[in-house]
CSV table of C-alpha atoms in Angstrom, one decimal:
chain,number,residue,atom,x,y,z
A,1,MET,CA,107.8,109.9,66.1
A,2,PRO,CA,106.6,105.8,66.6
A,3,ARG,CA,103.8,105.4,63.8
A,4,GLU,CA,100.3,105.1,64.6
A,5,ALA,CA,99.2,101.4,64.2
A,6,PRO,CA,96.7,100.6,61.4
A,7,TYR,CA,94.0,99.6,63.0
A,8,LEU,CA,93.9,102.6,65.0
A,9,ALA,CA,94.0,104.2,61.4
A,10,VAL,CA,91.0,102.5,60.3
A,11,ALA,CA,88.9,103.3,63.0
A,12,ASP,CA,90.1,106.9,63.0
A,13,ALA,CA,88.6,107.3,59.2
A,14,LEU,CA,85.8,105.4,60.2
A,15,CYS,CA,84.7,107.2,63.3
A,16,ALA,CA,84.8,109.7,61.0
A,17,ARG,CA,82.8,108.8,57.8
A,18,ILE,CA,80.5,107.5,61.1
A,19,LEU,CA,80.2,110.9,62.5
A,20,ALA,CA,79.8,112.6,58.7
A,21,GLY,CA,76.3,110.8,59.0
A,22,GLU,CA,77.2,108.3,56.0
A,23,TRP,CA,76.4,105.7,58.0
A,24,GLU,CA,73.5,106.9,60.2
A,25,VAL,CA,72.1,105.2,63.5
A,26,GLY,CA,70.8,101.4,63.6
A,27,GLU,CA,72.1,101.3,59.9
A,28,ARG,CA,74.6,97.9,59.4
A,29,LEU,CA,78.3,98.7,58.3
A,30,PRO,CA,79.9,97.1,55.2
A,31,SER,CA,81.6,94.2,56.1
A,32,ARG,CA,84.9,93.2,57.9
A,33,ALA,CA,86.0,91.7,54.3
A,34,ARG,CA,84.9,94.8,52.4
A,35,LEU,CA,86.1,97.2,54.7
A,36,ALA,CA,89.5,95.2,54.5
A,37,GLU,CA,89.4,95.5,50.4
A,38,GLU,CA,88.6,99.3,50.8
A,39,TYR,CA,91.6,100.4,53.0
A,40,GLY,CA,94.1,97.5,51.8
A,41,VAL,CA,94.6,95.9,54.7
A,42,GLY,CA,94.1,92.7,56.3
A,43,ARG,CA,90.8,91.7,57.9
A,44,ASN,CA,92.4,91.1,61.8
A,45,VAL,CA,93.0,94.7,60.8
A,46,THR,CA,89.6,96.0,59.8
A,47,GLN,CA,88.3,93.6,63.2
A,48,ARG,CA,90.7,95.4,65.3
A,49,ALA,CA,89.3,98.5,64.5
A,50,VAL,CA,86.1,97.5,64.5
A,51,ASP,CA,86.5,96.2,68.1
A,52,HIS,CA,88.1,99.9,68.9
A,53,LEU,CA,84.9,101.9,68.0
A,54,VAL,CA,82.4,98.8,69.9
A,55,VAL,CA,84.5,99.9,73.2
A,56,LYS,CA,84.3,103.5,72.4
A,57,GLY,CA,80.6,103.2,72.1
A,58,LEU,CA,80.4,104.2,68.4
A,59,LEU,CA,79.3,100.6,67.0
A,60,GLU,CA,77.4,98.0,68.7
A,61,GLY,CA,77.6,94.0,67.1
A,62,ARG,CA,74.7,92.0,66.6
A,63,ALA,CA,75.3,88.2,66.6
A,64,GLY,CA,74.8,86.5,63.0
A,65,SER,CA,73.9,90.2,61.4
A,66,GLY,CA,76.7,92.4,61.6
A,67,THR,CA,77.9,95.5,63.0
A,68,TYR,CA,75.8,98.8,63.7
A,69,VAL,CA,76.2,102.2,64.7
A,70,ARG,CA,75.2,102.8,67.7
A,71,ARG,CA,74.0,106.4,69.4
A,72,PRO,CA,77.1,107.4,71.3
A,73,ARG,CA,77.6,107.0,75.0
A,74,GLU,CA,77.1,110.3,77.4
A,75,ARG,CA,80.1,111.1,78.3
A,76,LEU,CA,79.9,112.1,81.8
A,77,ARG,CA,81.2,115.7,82.9
A,78,MET,CA,84.5,115.7,86.1
A,79,VAL,CA,84.5,118.9,87.5
A,80,ARG,CA,87.8,120.1,88.9
A,81,SER,CA,87.5,123.0,91.1
A,82,ARG,CA,87.4,124.2,95.2
A,83,HIS,CA,84.7,126.3,95.0
A,84,ARG,CA,81.2,124.3,95.7
A,85,GLU,CA,78.9,127.4,95.1
A,86,ARG,CA,79.0,130.9,94.5
A,87,ARG,CA,78.9,133.6,96.9
A,88,ASP,CA,75.8,135.2,95.7
A,89,GLY,CA,73.3,132.1,96.2
A,90,SER,CA,73.9,131.5,92.3
A,91,PRO,CA,75.2,127.8,91.3
A,92,SER,CA,78.3,127.3,90.4
A,93,LEU,CA,79.9,124.7,87.9
A,94,ALA,CA,81.1,122.4,90.7
A,95,GLY,CA,78.0,123.2,92.9
A,96,MET,CA,75.8,122.2,90.2
A,97,LYS,CA,75.1,118.0,90.6
A,98,GLU,CA,77.8,116.2,88.9
A,99,ARG,CA,76.7,113.7,86.1
A,100,GLY,CA,78.3,110.5,86.8
A,101,ARG,CA,80.2,111.2,90.1
A,102,ALA,CA,82.5,108.5,91.0
A,103,ASN,CA,80.5,106.7,93.5
A,104,ALA,CA,82.8,103.8,94.6
A,105,TRP,CA,86.7,102.9,94.4
A,106,ASP,CA,88.8,100.6,95.7
A,107,SER,CA,92.2,101.2,96.4
A,108,HIS,CA,95.4,99.6,97.9
A,109,SER,CA,98.0,101.5,99.9
A,110,GLN,CA,101.5,100.0,100.5
A,111,VAL,CA,103.8,102.0,103.3
A,112,ARG,CA,107.9,102.6,103.9
A,113,VAL,CA,107.9,102.6,99.8
A,114,PRO,CA,110.9,104.0,98.5
A,115,ALA,CA,110.4,107.2,96.6
A,116,PRO,CA,111.4,107.3,93.1
A,117,GLU,CA,113.4,110.0,91.6
A,118,ALA,CA,110.7,112.1,89.8
A,119,ILE,CA,108.0,111.7,92.3
A,120,ALA,CA,111.0,112.8,94.4
A,121,GLU,CA,111.1,115.9,93.7
A,122,ARG,CA,107.5,116.5,93.3
A,123,LEU,CA,107.2,116.4,97.2
A,124,ALA,CA,110.4,117.7,97.8
A,125,ILE,CA,112.2,114.9,99.3
A,126,SER,CA,115.1,112.8,98.9
A,127,PRO,CA,115.2,110.0,96.1
A,128,GLY,CA,114.0,106.7,98.2
A,129,ASP,CA,112.3,108.5,101.1
A,130,LEU,CA,109.9,106.5,102.2
A,131,CYS,CA,106.4,107.0,101.3
A,132,VAL,CA,102.6,106.1,101.0
A,133,ASN,CA,101.7,104.8,98.0
A,134,THR,CA,97.8,103.9,97.2
A,135,HIS,CA,96.8,102.9,93.8
A,136,TYR,CA,92.5,103.6,93.4
A,137,GLU,CA,90.4,102.6,90.9
A,138,PHE,CA,87.5,104.6,90.7
A,139,LEU,CA,83.7,103.5,89.7
A,140,ALA,CA,80.4,105.2,88.6
A,141,ASP,CA,77.3,103.3,88.5
A,142,GLY,CA,79.5,100.3,88.3
A,143,GLN,CA,82.1,101.5,86.0
A,144,PRO,CA,85.3,102.3,85.6
A,145,VAL,CA,86.0,106.0,85.2
A,146,GLN,CA,89.3,107.1,86.8
A,147,LEU,CA,92.9,105.7,88.0
A,148,SER,CA,94.7,107.2,90.7
A,149,ASP,CA,98.5,106.4,91.8
A,150,SER,CA,98.9,108.9,95.0
A,151,TRP,CA,102.5,109.3,97.2
A,152,GLU,CA,102.3,111.0,100.7
A,153,PRO,CA,105.9,111.5,102.4
A,154,MET,CA,105.6,109.4,105.6
A,155,ALA,CA,107.7,111.9,107.4
A,156,ILE,CA,104.3,113.8,107.6
A,157,THR,CA,101.8,110.8,108.4
A,158,ASP,CA,104.4,108.5,110.5
A,159,GLY,CA,103.1,107.6,113.9
A,160,THR,CA,99.6,109.1,113.1
A,161,PRO,CA,96.1,107.7,113.0
A,162,VAL,CA,96.1,108.8,109.5
A,163,VAL,CA,99.4,107.3,107.7
A,164,TRP,CA,96.6,104.5,105.9
A,165,PRO,CA,94.5,106.6,103.5
A,166,GLU,CA,91.9,104.2,103.4
A,167,ARG,CA,92.1,102.6,107.1
A,168,GLY,CA,91.4,104.5,110.8
A,169,PRO,CA,88.7,106.7,112.0
A,170,LEU,CA,89.2,109.6,108.5
A,171,ALA,CA,89.5,106.4,106.1
A,172,GLY,CA,88.1,107.4,102.8
A,173,LYS,CA,87.5,111.5,104.0
A,174,GLY,CA,90.5,113.0,101.9
A,175,VAL,CA,93.9,114.2,101.9
A,176,VAL,CA,92.8,117.7,103.2
A,177,GLU,CA,90.6,116.9,105.8
A,178,ARG,CA,92.9,113.5,107.0
A,179,MET,CA,96.1,116.2,106.8
A,180,ARG,CA,94.0,118.8,109.0
A,181,SER,CA,93.1,116.4,111.8
A,182,ILE,CA,97.3,116.2,112.0
A,183,GLY,CA,97.5,120.4,112.0
A,184,VAL,CA,98.6,120.0,108.4
A,185,ASP,CA,96.7,123.0,107.1
A,186,VAL,CA,96.1,122.4,103.0
A,187,GLU,CA,96.6,126.0,100.9
A,188,SER,CA,96.7,124.8,96.9
A,189,VAL,CA,96.6,122.5,95.3
A,190,VAL,CA,98.4,122.9,91.1
A,191,GLU,CA,97.4,120.2,88.6
A,192,LEU,CA,98.9,119.7,85.1
A,193,PRO,CA,96.8,118.1,82.6
A,194,ARG,CA,98.5,116.4,79.8
A,195,PRO,CA,96.4,114.2,76.7
A,196,ALA,CA,98.1,110.8,76.3
A,197,ARG,CA,97.5,106.9,75.3
A,198,ALA,CA,95.9,104.2,77.4
A,199,THR,CA,98.9,101.6,78.5
A,200,GLN,CA,98.1,97.9,78.4
A,201,ALA,CA,97.8,97.8,82.0
A,202,GLN,CA,96.1,101.5,82.0
A,203,ALA,CA,93.2,99.6,79.7
A,204,ASN,CA,93.4,96.8,81.3
A,205,LEU,CA,91.6,98.0,84.3
A,206,LEU,CA,89.5,101.4,82.6
A,207,GLY,CA,88.1,98.6,79.9
A,208,ILE,CA,88.9,100.4,76.8
A,209,SER,CA,91.7,99.5,74.3
A,210,VAL,CA,95.3,100.0,74.0
A,211,GLY,CA,96.1,103.5,72.6
A,212,ASP,CA,92.8,104.7,73.3
A,213,LEU,CA,93.0,108.8,74.4
A,214,VAL,CA,93.2,109.3,78.2
A,215,LEU,CA,93.7,112.2,80.4
A,216,GLN,CA,96.7,112.5,82.9
A,217,ILE,CA,96.9,114.4,85.6
A,218,GLU,CA,99.8,115.1,87.8
A,219,ARG,CA,98.2,116.8,91.1
A,220,THR,CA,99.9,118.2,93.5
A,221,ILE,CA,99.0,119.4,96.9
A,222,TYR,CA,100.7,121.9,99.0
A,223,ASP,CA,100.2,123.3,102.4
A,224,THR,CA,100.1,127.1,104.1
A,225,GLY,CA,104.1,126.7,103.8
A,226,GLY,CA,103.9,125.7,100.1
A,227,HIS,CA,105.4,122.2,101.0
A,228,PRO,CA,104.0,119.6,99.1
A,229,VAL,CA,102.1,116.7,100.9
A,230,GLU,CA,100.5,114.5,98.5
A,231,THR,CA,101.3,114.1,94.8
A,232,ALA,CA,98.7,112.0,92.4
A,233,ASP,CA,99.0,110.7,88.8
A,234,MET,CA,95.4,110.5,87.7
A,235,VAL,CA,94.4,108.6,84.9
A,236,ILE,CA,90.9,109.8,83.1
A,237,PRO,CA,89.5,107.7,80.2
A,238,ASP,CA,88.5,110.5,77.0
A,239,VAL,CA,85.6,108.1,76.0
A,240,ARG,CA,83.9,107.9,79.2
A,241,ARG,CA,84.7,111.5,80.5
A,242,GLU,CA,85.2,115.0,79.8
A,243,VAL,CA,87.0,117.2,82.0
A,244,ALA,CA,85.8,120.9,83.6
A,245,TYR,CA,88.0,123.2,84.8
A,246,GLU,CA,86.3,125.8,87.4
A,247,PHE,CA,88.0,129.6,88.1
A,248,VAL,CA,86.9,132.2,90.0
A,249,VAL,CA,87.2,135.4,89.0
A,250,ASP,CA,88.7,138.2,90.9
A,251,HIS,CA,87.3,141.5,91.3
A,252,PRO,CA,89.1,144.6,91.0
A,253,GLN,CA,89.1,146.4,94.3
A,254,PRO,CA,86.6,149.7,93.9
A,255,LEU,CA,88.3,153.3,93.5
A,256,LYS,CA,88.6,155.0,96.6
A,257,PRO,CA,87.1,158.8,96.6
A,258,THR,CA,89.9,161.4,95.5
A,259,GLY,CA,87.7,163.7,98.3
A,260,ARG,CA,87.6,166.9,95.2
A,261,PRO,CA,84.1,168.3,94.8
A,262,PHE,CA,82.7,166.3,91.0
A,263,GLU,CA,82.7,169.4,89.0
A,264,ALA,CA,80.5,169.4,86.0
A,265,ASP,CA,81.4,170.2,82.7
A,266,SER,CA,80.2,173.9,82.2
A,267,ARG,CA,80.9,174.4,78.7
């Protein structure tokens, strides 16, 4: 098992002390030199640890003054639910206003991309079969909050107006609406969430540090026949967003009357 980078261990230790109230909001931390001596590491390690906590929003640097504890940034909530409101009129979790909802995105699509083996397995196609591959960067108030790498089999969309997810008459409308327009009805979505650490490429795009905690969600969308029509890998920075899942409870059917009259206990 790979050993944790020294700066992450120092960052975790400092974070625990901050959350425990050793230093209050607005209070200055000891110097880098003092922290390095305390933890038995080099100053470059404490510098990286402090920079890591600055990115996470726990600390802020003030030029010529030092590093101070700041009020932690609010984590925005991302709701995963297909039920936007309840039948009885009461608001569901997903029906409430989702703070920090992605309101812009950048995308780049390529057509006729051979499916890698892992993607082919998820799409129930053969490795090398042609797909449309789209990379997304989602923004909320100008801040990167999610990455997504989407794959669609060209056998489904080739020759149709919706082969490009972000072009044509239904650009940006999403998989469900695009597929419906060509006679493919979506019935279910399966998501597999897994915690992970940000890679260098992910950190660069999300504005976080390498090794920061992220949530990776492997999503696959199926039509009414159980055939996959799209699969995607989503990456969500833990420091920016929390993910909430909403499930609808299936209520049992009421018992049918037996037809026998009710007899009171006369004892």
